[in-house]
Amino acid sequence: MFLESLKRPLRDWLWQKLALSWRLHSGVKIEVRSHGDWYIYNEIFVGGEYDTPLRRLIAAGAAAGAAPLTVLDLGANVGFFILRWLDLWRTAGSPGQPPRFILVEGSGRSCAEIRRRLAGQPLDGVQVEILHRLVGPRTGSATITDSHVHFGNQVTADAKGGTTVPYVDLVALCEKFPRIALIKCDIEGSEQTFLEAQPELLAKTDALTIELHHASCQTAHCSELIKRAGLTQCEVLRETDAFAVHSYCR
């Protein structure tokens, strides 16, 4: 039992000491500094979980002329999603004008990591806005726990040991943008609240990739809300007993 209690801190210490990093052929720098990094890196870069919607985004950007597209990364974690887009975009020859990215993350620690990791990247003029906010209702605030693996951060009713963070009104934030090219939503169980509270945002969104947690939301109801906004399911990118990743297009 004692040895088991030491496993996690020892593993975290070893990841920090290893401080793995390398440059891809595209010039994008990848860092793996925790077990959570390793897990998400494998999902996004090795497994290519978001490659299909990201390649569609790159194709849309190449055909969009001078107008930059707008992308929302809800639950941005430490930034692997935008780094995968950057890797694919540069590998494709950087076609068209790069989109603007709005990254929303509830963990202050993860937001700091996003800023640090993007600082050394070949961003090629990409506009990036990073918001330390929660996604769900348009107003108010909630307490978020900071998981040691950083992809398990969750909103909780227990204020002990957590941090109070305000929610972001995405409808108001994106009022100046006529369209949203892509929303990636991975907000650890708050997706139903988001879909119910901000339908106006979905109404002007061209593509949505969302992780639906079966224990925290009614998956069928969420799918119905998305369909009411005029989006049609394109692919099931991943399906497990605990969650599914669905891709929708207009």
CSV table of C-alpha atoms in Angstrom, one decimal, residues 12 15-16 19-20 22 30-46 76-80 110 113 116-117 148-151:
chain,number,residue,atom,x,y,z
A,12,ASP,CA,5.3,12.7,-12.1
A,15,TRP,CA,8.3,12.9,-16.4
A,16,GLN,CA,9.5,16.3,-15.1
A,19,ALA,CA,11.4,16.8,-20.0
A,20,LEU,CA,11.0,15.2,-23.4
A,22,TRP,CA,11.5,17.4,-30.1
A,30,ILE,CA,6.4,19.0,-29.0
A,31,GLU,CA,6.8,18.6,-25.3
A,32,VAL,CA,5.8,15.7,-23.1
A,33,ARG,CA,6.3,16.6,-19.4
A,34,SER,CA,3.6,14.5,-17.7
A,35,HIS,CA,1.6,11.3,-18.0
A,36,GLY,CA,-1.3,13.5,-19.1
A,37,ASP,CA,0.9,15.0,-21.9
A,38,TRP,CA,1.8,11.5,-23.0
A,39,TYR,CA,-1.9,10.4,-23.1
A,40,ILE,CA,-3.1,13.5,-25.1
A,41,TYR,CA,-0.1,13.5,-27.4
A,42,ASN,CA,-0.9,9.9,-28.4
A,43,GLU,CA,-4.6,10.7,-28.9
A,44,ILE,CA,-4.0,13.8,-31.1
A,45,PHE,CA,-0.6,13.2,-32.8
A,46,VAL,CA,-0.2,9.5,-33.0
A,76,ALA,CA,-7.7,23.7,-24.8
A,77,ASN,CA,-5.7,21.8,-22.1
A,78,VAL,CA,-2.0,22.6,-22.8
A,79,GLY,CA,-2.5,23.3,-26.6
A,80,PHE,CA,-2.0,20.1,-28.4
A,110,SER,CA,-2.9,24.7,-18.1
A,113,GLU,CA,1.5,26.0,-20.1
A,116,ARG,CA,4.8,28.9,-22.6
A,117,ARG,CA,4.5,26.2,-25.2
A,148,HIS,CA,-2.6,15.9,-11.6
A,149,VAL,CA,-3.0,14.6,-15.2
A,150,HIS,CA,-4.5,17.9,-16.3
A,151,PHE,CA,-6.9,16.4,-18.8
